[in-house]
Short mmCIF file of C-alpha atoms in Angstrom, two decimals:
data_model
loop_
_atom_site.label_atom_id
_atom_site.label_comp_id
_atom_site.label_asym_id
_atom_site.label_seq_id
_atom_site.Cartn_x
_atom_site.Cartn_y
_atom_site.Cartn_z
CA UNK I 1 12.66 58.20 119.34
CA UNK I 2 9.49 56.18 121.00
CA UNK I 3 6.50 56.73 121.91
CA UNK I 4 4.56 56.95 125.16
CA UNK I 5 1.79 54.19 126.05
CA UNK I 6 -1.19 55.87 128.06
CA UNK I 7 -4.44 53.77 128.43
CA UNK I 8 -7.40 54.81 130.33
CA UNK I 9 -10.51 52.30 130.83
CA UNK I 10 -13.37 52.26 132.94
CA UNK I 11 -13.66 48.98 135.39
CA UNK I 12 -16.12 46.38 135.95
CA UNK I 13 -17.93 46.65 139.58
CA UNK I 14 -15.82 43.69 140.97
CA UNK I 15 -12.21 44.23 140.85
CA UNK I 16 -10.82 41.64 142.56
CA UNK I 17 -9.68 39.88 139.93
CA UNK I 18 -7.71 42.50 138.43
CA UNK I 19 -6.27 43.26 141.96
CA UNK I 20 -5.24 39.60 141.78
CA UNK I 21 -3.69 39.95 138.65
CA UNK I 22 -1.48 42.39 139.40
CA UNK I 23 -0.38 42.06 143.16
CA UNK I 24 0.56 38.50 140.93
CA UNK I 25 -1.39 36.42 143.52
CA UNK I 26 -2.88 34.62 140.25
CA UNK I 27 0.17 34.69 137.99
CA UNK I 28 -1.13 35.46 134.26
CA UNK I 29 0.92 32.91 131.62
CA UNK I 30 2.75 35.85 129.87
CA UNK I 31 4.59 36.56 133.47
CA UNK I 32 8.20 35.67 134.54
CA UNK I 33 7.95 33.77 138.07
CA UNK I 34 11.62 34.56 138.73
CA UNK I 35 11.17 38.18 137.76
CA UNK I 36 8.10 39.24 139.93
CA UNK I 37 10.49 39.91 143.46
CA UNK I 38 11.51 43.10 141.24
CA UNK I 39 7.84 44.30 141.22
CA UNK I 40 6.97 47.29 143.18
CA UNK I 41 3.91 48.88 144.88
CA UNK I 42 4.96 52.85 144.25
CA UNK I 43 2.19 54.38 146.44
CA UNK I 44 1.79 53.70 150.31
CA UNK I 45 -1.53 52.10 151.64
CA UNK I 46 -3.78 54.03 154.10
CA UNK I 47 -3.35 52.27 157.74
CA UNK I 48 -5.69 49.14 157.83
CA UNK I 49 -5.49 48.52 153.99
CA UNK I 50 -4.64 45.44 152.91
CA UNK I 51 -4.80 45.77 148.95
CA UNK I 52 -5.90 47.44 146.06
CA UNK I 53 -9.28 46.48 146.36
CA UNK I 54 -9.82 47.61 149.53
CA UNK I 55 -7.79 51.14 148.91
CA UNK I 56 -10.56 52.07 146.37
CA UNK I 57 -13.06 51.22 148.95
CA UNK I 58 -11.24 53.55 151.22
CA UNK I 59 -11.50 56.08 149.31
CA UNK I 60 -14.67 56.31 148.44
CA UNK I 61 -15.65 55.92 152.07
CA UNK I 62 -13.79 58.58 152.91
CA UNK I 63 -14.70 60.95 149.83
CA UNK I 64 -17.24 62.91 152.01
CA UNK I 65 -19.66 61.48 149.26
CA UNK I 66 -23.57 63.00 149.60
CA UNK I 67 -25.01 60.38 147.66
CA UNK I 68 -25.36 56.52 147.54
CA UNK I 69 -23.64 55.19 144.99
CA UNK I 70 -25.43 53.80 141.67
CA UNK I 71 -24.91 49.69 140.98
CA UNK I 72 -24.05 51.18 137.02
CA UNK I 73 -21.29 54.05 138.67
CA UNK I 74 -17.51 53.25 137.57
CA UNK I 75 -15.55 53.43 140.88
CA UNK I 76 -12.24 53.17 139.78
CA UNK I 77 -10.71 53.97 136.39
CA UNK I 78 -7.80 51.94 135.18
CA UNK I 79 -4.26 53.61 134.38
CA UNK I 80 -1.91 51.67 132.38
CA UNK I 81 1.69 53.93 131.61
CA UNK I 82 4.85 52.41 129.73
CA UNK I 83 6.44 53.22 126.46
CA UNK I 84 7.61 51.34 123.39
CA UNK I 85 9.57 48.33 124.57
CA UNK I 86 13.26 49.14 123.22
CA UNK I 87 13.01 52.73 125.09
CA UNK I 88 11.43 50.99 127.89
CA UNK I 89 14.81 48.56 128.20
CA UNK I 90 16.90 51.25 127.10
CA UNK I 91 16.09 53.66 130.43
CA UNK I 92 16.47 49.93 132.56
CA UNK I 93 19.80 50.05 131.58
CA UNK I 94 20.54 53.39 131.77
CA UNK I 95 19.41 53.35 135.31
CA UNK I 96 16.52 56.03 134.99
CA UNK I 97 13.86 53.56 136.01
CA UNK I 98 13.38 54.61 139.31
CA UNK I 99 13.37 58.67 138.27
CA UNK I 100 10.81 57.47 135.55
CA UNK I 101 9.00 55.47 138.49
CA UNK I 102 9.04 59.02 140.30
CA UNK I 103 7.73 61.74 137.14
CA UNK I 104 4.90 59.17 136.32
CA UNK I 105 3.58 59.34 139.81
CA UNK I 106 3.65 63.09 140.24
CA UNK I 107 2.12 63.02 136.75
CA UNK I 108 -0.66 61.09 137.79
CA UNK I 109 -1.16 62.65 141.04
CA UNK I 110 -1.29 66.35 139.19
CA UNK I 111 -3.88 65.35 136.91
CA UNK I 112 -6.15 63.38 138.97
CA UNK I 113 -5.87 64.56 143.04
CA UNK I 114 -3.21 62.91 144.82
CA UNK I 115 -5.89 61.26 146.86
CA UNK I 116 -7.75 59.55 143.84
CA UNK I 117 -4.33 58.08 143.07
CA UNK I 118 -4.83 54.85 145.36
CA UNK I 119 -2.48 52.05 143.59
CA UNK I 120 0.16 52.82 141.11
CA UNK I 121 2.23 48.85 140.81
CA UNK I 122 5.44 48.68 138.99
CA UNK I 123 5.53 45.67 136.51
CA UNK I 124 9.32 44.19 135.90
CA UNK I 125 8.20 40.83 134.87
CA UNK I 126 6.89 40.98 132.15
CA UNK I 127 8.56 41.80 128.14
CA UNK I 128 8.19 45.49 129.00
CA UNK I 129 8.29 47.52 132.11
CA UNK I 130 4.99 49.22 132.67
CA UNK I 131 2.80 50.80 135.79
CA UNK I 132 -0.49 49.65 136.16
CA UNK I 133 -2.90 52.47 138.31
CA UNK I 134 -5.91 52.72 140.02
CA UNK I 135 -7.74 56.39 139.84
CA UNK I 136 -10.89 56.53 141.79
CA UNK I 137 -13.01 59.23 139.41
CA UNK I 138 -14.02 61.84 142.61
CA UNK I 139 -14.57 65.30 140.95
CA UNK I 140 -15.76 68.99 141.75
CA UNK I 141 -17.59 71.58 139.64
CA UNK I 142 -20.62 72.67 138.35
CA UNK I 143 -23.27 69.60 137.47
CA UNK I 144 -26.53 70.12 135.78
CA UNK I 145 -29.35 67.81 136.53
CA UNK I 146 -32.44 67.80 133.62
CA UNK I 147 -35.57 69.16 136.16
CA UNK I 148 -38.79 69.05 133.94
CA UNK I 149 -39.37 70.50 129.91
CA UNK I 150 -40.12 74.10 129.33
CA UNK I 151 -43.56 74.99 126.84
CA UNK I 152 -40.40 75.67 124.24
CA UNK I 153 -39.86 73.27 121.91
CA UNK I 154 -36.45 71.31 122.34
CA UNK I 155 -35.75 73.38 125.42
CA UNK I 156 -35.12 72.26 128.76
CA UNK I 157 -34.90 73.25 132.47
CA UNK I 158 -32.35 72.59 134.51
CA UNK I 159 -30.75 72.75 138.37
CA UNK I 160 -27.23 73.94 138.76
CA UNK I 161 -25.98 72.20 141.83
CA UNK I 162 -23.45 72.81 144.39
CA UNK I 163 -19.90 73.32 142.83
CA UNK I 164 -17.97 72.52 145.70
CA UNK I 165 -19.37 69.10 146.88
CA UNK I 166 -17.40 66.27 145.87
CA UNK I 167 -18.93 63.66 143.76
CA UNK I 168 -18.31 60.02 141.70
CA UNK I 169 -18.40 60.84 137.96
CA UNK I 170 -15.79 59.06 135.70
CA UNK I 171 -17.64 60.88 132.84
CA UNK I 172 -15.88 63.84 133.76
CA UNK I 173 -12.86 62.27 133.98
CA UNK I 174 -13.30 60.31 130.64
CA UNK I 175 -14.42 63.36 128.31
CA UNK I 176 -12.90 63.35 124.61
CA UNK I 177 -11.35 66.90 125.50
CA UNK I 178 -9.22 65.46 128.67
CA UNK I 179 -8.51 62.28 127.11
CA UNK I 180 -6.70 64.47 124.60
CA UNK I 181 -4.80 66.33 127.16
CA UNK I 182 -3.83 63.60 128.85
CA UNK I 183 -2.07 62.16 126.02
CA UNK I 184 -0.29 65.65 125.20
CA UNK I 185 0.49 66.36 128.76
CA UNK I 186 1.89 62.94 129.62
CA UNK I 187 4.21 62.79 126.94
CA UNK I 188 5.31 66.40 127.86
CA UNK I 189 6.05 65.16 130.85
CA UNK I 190 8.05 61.47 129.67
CA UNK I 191 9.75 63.92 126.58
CA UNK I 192 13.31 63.20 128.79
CA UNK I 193 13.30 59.98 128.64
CA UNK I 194 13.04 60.32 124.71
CA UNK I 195 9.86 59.19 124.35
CA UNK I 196 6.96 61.35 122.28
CA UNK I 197 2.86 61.66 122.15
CA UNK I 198 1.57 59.54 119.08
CA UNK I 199 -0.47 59.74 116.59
CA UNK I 200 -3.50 62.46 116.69
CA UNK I 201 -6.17 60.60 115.61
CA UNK I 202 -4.22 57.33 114.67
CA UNK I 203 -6.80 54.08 114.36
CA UNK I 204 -4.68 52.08 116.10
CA UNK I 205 -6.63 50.04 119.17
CA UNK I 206 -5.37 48.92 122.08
CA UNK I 207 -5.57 45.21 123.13
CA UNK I 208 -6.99 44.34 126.34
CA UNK I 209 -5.70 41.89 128.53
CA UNK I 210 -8.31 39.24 128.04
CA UNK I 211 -7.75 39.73 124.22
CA UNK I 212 -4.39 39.15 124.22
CA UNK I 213 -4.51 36.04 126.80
CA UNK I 214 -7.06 34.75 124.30
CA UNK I 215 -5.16 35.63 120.68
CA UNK I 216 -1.98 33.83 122.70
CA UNK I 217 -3.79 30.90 123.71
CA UNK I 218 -5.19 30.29 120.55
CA UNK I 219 -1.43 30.27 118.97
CA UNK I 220 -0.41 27.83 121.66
CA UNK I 221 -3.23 25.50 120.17
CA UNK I 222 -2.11 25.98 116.63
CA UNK I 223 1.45 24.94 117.57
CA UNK I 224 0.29 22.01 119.45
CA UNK I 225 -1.84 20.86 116.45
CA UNK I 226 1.21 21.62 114.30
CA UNK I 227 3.47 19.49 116.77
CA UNK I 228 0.80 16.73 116.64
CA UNK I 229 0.42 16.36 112.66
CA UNK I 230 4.33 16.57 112.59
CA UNK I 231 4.64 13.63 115.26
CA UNK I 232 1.76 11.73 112.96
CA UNK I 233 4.07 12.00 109.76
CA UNK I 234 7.07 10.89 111.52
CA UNK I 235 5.17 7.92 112.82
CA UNK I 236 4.37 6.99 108.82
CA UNK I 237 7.32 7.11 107.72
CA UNK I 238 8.91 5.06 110.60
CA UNK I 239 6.23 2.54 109.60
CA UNK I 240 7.45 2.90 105.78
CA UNK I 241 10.65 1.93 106.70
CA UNK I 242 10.25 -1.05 109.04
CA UNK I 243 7.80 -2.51 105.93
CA UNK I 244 10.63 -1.42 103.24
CA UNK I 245 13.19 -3.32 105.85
CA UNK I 246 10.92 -6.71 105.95
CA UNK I 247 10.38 -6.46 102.21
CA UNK I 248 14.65 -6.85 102.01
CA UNK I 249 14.76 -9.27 104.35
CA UNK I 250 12.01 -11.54 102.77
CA UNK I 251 13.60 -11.03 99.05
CA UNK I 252 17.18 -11.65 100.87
CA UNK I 253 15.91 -15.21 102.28
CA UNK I 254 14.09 -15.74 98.94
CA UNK I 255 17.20 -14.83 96.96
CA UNK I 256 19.25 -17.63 99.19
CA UNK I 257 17.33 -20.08 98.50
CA UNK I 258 16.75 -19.64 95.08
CA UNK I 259 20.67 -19.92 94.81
CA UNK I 260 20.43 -23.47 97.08
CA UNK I 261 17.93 -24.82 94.48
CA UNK I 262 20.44 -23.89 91.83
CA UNK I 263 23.40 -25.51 93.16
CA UNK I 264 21.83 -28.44 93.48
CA UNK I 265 20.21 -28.36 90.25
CA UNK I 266 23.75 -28.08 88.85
CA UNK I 267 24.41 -31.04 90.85
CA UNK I 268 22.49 -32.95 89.52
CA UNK I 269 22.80 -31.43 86.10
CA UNK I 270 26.57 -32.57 85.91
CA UNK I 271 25.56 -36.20 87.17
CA UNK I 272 23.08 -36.34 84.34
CA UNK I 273 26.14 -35.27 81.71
CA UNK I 274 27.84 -38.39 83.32
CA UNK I 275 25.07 -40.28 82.68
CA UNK I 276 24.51 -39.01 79.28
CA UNK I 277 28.26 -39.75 78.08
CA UNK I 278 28.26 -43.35 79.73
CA UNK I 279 24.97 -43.63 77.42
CA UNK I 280 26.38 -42.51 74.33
CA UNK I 281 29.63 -44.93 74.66
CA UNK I 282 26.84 -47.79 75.74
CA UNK I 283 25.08 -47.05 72.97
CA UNK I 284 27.74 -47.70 70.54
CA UNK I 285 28.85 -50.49 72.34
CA UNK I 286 25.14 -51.87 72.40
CA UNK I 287 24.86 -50.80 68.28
CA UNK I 288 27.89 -53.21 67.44
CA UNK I 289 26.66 -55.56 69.53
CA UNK I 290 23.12 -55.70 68.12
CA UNK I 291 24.64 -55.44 64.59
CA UNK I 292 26.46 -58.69 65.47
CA UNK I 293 23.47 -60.18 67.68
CA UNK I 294 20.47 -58.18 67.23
CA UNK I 295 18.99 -59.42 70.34
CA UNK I 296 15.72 -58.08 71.91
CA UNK I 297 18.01 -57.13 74.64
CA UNK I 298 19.63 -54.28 72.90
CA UNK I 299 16.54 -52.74 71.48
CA UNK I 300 15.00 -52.61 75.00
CA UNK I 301 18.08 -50.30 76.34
CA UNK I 302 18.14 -48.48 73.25
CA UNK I 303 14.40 -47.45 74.43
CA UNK I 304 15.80 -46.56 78.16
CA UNK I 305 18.64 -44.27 76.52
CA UNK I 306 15.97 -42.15 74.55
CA UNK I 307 13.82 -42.13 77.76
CA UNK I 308 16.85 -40.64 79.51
CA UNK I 309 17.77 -38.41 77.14
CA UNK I 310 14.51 -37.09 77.46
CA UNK I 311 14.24 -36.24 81.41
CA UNK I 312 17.98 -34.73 80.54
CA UNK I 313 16.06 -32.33 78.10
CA UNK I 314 13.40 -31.66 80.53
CA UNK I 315 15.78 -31.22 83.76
CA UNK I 316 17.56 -28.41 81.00
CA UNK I 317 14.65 -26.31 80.66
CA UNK I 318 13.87 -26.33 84.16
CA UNK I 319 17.07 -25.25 84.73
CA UNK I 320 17.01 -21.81 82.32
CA UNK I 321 13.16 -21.19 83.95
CA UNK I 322 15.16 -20.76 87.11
CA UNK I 323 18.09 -19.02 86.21
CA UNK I 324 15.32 -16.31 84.18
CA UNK I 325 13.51 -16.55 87.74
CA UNK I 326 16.78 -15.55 89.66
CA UNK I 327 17.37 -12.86 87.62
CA UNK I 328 13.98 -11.27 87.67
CA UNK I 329 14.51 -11.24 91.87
CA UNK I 330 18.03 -9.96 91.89
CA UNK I 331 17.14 -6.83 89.51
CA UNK I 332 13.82 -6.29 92.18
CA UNK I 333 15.79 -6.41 94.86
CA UNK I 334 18.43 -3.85 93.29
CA UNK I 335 15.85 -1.84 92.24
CA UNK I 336 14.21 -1.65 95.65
CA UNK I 337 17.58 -0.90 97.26
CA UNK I 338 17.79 2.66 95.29
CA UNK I 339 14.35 3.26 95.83
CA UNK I 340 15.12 2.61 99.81
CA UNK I 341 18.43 4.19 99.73
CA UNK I 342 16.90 7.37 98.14
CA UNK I 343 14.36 7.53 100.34
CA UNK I 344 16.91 7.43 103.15
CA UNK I 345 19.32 9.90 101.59
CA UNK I 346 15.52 12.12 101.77
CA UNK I 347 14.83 11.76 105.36
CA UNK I 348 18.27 12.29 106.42
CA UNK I 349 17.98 15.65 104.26
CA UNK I 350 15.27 16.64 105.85
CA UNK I 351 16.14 15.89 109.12
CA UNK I 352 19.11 17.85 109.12
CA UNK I 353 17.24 20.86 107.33
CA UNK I 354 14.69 20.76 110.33
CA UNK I 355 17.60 20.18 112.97
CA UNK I 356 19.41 23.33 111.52
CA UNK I 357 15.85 25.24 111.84
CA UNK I 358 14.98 24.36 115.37
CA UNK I 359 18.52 25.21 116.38
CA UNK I 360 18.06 28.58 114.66
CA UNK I 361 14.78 29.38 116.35
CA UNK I 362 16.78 28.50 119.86
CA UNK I 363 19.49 31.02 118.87
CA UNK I 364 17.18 33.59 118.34
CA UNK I 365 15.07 32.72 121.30
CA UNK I 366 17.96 32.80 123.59
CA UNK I 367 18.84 36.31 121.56
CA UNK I 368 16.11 38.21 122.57
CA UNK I 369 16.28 36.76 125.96
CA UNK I 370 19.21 38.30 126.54
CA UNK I 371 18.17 41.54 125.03
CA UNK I 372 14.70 41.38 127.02
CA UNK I 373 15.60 40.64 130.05
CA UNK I 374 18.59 42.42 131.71
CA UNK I 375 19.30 40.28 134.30
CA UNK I 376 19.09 37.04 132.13
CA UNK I 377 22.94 36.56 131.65
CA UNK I 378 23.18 37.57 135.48
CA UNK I 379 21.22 34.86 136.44
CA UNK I 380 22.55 32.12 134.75
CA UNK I 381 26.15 33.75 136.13
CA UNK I 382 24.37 33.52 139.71
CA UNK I 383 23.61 29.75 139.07
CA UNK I 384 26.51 28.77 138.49
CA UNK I 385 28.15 30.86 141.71
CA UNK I 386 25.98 29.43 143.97
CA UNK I 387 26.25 25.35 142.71
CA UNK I 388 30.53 26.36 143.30
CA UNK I 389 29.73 27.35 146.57
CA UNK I 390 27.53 24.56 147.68
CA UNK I 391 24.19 25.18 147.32
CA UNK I 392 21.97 22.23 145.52
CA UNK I 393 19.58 22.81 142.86
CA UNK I 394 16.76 23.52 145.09
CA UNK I 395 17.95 26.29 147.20
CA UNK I 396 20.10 27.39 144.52
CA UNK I 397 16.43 27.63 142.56
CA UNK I 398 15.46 29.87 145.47
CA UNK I 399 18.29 32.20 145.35
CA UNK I 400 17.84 33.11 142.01
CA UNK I 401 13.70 34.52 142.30
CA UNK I 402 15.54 36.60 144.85
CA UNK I 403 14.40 34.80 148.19
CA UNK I 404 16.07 34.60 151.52
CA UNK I 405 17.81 31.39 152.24
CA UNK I 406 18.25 30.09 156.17
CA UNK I 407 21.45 27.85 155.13
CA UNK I 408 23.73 25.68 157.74
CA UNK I 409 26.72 23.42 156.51
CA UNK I 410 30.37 24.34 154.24
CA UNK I 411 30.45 27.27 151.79
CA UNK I 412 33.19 26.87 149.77
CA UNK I 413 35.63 30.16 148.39
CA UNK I 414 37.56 29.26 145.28
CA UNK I 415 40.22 32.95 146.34
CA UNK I 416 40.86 30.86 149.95
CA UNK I 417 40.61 27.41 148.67
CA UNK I 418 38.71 26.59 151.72
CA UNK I 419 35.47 25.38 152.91
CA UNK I 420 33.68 27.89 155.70
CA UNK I 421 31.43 25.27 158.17
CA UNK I 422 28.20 27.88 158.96
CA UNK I 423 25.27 27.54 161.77
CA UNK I 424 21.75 29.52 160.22
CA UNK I 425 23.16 32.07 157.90
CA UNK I 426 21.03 33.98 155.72
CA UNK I 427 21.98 34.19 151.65
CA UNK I 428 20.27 36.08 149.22
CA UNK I 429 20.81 37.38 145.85
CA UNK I 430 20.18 40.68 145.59
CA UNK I 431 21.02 43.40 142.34
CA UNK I 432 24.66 44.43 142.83
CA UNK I 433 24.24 48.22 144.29
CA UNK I 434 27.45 49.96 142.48
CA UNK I 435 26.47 48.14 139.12
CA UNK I 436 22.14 47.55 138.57
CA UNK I 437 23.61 45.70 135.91
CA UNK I 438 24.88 42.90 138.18
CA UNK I 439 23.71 40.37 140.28
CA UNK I 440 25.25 39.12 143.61
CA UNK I 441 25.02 37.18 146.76
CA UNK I 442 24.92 38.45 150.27
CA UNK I 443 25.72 36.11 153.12
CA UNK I 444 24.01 37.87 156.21
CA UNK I 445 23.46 41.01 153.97
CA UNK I 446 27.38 40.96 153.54
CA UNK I 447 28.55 40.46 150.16
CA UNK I 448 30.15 36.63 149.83
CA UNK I 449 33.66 37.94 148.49
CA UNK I 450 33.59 40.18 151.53
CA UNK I 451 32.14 38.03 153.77
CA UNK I 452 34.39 35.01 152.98
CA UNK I 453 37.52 37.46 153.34
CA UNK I 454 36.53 38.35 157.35
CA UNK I 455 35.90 34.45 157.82
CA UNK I 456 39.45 33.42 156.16
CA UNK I 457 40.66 36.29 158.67
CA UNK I 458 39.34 35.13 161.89
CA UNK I 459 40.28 31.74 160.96
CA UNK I 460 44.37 32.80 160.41
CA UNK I 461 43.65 34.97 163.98
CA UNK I 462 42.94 31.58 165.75
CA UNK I 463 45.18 29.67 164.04
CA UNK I 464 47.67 32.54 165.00
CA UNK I 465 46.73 32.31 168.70
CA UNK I 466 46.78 28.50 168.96
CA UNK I 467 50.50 28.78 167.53
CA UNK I 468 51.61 31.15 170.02
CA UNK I 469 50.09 29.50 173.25
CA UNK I 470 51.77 26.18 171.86
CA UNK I 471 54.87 27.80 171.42
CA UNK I 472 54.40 29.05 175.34
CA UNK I 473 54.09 25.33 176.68
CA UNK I 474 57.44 24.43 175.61
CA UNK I 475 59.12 27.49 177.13
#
């Protein structure tokens, strides 16, 4: 079982602005646009009022007030009346809105005059259905004005005045004791709708307007700084991974040609082997020949061959520094492919992790659409009737905020199979009146189903007739 919501609060001087805010000609950010055509203005204007605004200036013209009113008076007192927001969507769908509508006006109308009651607005688009009420504070009774001290200590004089002359006092209306009784009499009164007084004495506070606008923008700030330091890390770690993809590339290209200088060190390393053999046998040759001749000849190759041998020795070491030197690369460049495919294996982790999160939060988002706002699955239902018809995105955009639509061109019915050519009809979606439930669209105020039925009827009539007068011609 809920609980009733019943906040009184004494206005500023100027309220325009909270007329605006509630006739929705300044829409506040926590309002539905397409939902505000189901708003509705539960008490009837005096003739030549315009607004709220100028109905509590009415009234007080019209009070039969004696005298001028102060610049400090409160002229109007501010009514807000709803309920906790599952009962609140729970007597929506029961269809008891409009009898709830009906007890909260008599309600307000027993307790403070029926003529004080000037506005009483019903709110549908917002998360909870609520009426927001304007009370002008004009009293009766006894009033006692302080007149001078008396020679008694701590006593005082004083004037009673008339009892029957009506006067401005939201003091009166405000006192502790009928704040009270307000709160036990109004949830007497909303008790059938299951709803129940709260807390005597509770410390809970109520949240003005302005406070909540402010607590809500400062979470939309938050989020956008959260978005912005996200979109910042995702920007490093792109940049992490084009440098990690340059470092491959430049040990790739340094890894090729470290193998090209090896082939053609081996190249050369098995022409020097040729070379080396064809010195050995030449040296043997040249030994038996200098052991016959012993020419200077001999000993001057003999020098050449060592020389040789040599550079062969030298060309070998080179050689084994390179191989060590390929080596070293390829285990860096295996080393910084696990590092890179780790870090890859991370991201992709954590990108699916966040994926499966943000589709979550739409799930649920989309969930408590549905369960916030009735007519949420109707609409999208609507959108799709009225793009099947004919209608484009713009006036199907219309349709749904529950405007009229002047429309000329086809309309198409998927029961006939046929396309209806129409001169300045009028469509409008509008809630369906043997299910408040439902949606559904009126062509001329006639519902389409039933409308397109009596066009597919004239249109076999004529057909009919043109049959019958062809038929007469050949007779």
């Amino acid at each position: 079982m809920g609980y009733v919501v019943l906040h009184l609060d004494k206005s500023p001087d100027n309220e325009v602005p909270m007329t605006a805010h509630i006739a929705r000609t300044k829409m506040p950010p926590n309002a539905i646009p397409e939902l505000t055509y189901l708003n509705e203005e539960l008490v009837e204007f005096s003739e030549g009022v315009a607004d709220r605004t100028e109905a509590i200036n009415h009234r007080l013209e019209h009070a039969g007030l004696t005298r001028k009113i102060g610049t400090n008076q409160v002229r109007v007192i501010r009514v807000m009346l709803t309920g906790t927001q599952e009962d609140m969507q729970r007597i929506v769908q029961e269809g008891r809105l409009k009898a709830w509508c009906t007890d909260n006006l008599a309600w307000l109308r027993k307790t403070f005059g029926a003529e004080n009651v000037v506005s009483a607005v019903l709110h549908m688009d917002e998360a909870t259905p609520h009426i927001h009420a304007a009370v002008v504070p004009i009293v009766t009774g006894e009033r006692r004005k302080i007149r001078k001290k008396t020679d008694e200590p701590n006593k005082r004089k004083y004037c009673t005045k008339s009892t029957a002359r009506p006067r401005l006092c939201a003091d009166d209306v405000m006192s502790r004791i009928k704040l009270k009784e307000y709160q036990d009499t109004y949830a007497a009164a909303m008790a059938k709708y299951g709803l129940q007084r709260g807390i005597d004495g509770s410390k809970a506070r109520h949240v003005t307007t302005q406070e909540f606008y402010r607590n809500t923008i400062a979470r939309q700030q938050n989020l956008q700084d959260n978005i912005g330091e996200l979109l910042r890390i995702e920007e490093e770690k792109r940049k992490a991974v084009e440098y990690a993809t340059k470092q491959e590339q430049t040990a790739r290209a340094e890894l090729h040609r470290t193998a090209t200088e090896l082939n053609a060190v081996k190249g050369e390393l098995k022409t020097e082997r040729l070379k080396n053999s064809a010195a050995e046998v030449g040296t043997t040759i040249l030994d038996g020949i200098g052991s016959m001749i012993g020419t200077s000849k001999v000993k001057r190759q003999e020098q050449e061959i060592i020389q040789l041998r040599q550079e062969v020795f030298a060309r070998d070491e080179t050689i084994e520094i390179l191989q060590t030197k390929i080596q070293t690369i390829q285990a860096d460049h295996s080393r910084e492919q696990t590092v890179m495919q780790t870090r890859h294996v991370a991201e992709k982790t954590d990108l699916t992790k966040r994926h499966k999160k943000e589709v979550s939060l739409l799930k649920t988002a989309l969930s408590k659409a549905v369960k916030w706002f009735p007519y949420f699955r109707e609409m999208i239902r609507m959108e799709n009737v009225c793009h099947k018809i004919g209608f484009d995105d713009e006036q199907t955009a219309t349709l749904i905020k529950g405007q009229p639509l002047e429309y000329s061109g086809e309309l198409y019915s998927e029961e006939h199979d046929c396309k209806f050519t129409v001169k300045r009809v009028t469509a409008q979606i509008t809630p369906d009146p043997t299910d408040k439930r439902k949606l559904q669209l009126n062509i001329d105020k006639i519902p389409f189903n039933e409308w397109c039925k009596n066009q597919f009827t004239t249109l076999q009539r004529i057909i009919n007739q043109r049959q019958i007068v062809r038929k007469g011609f050949k007779l």
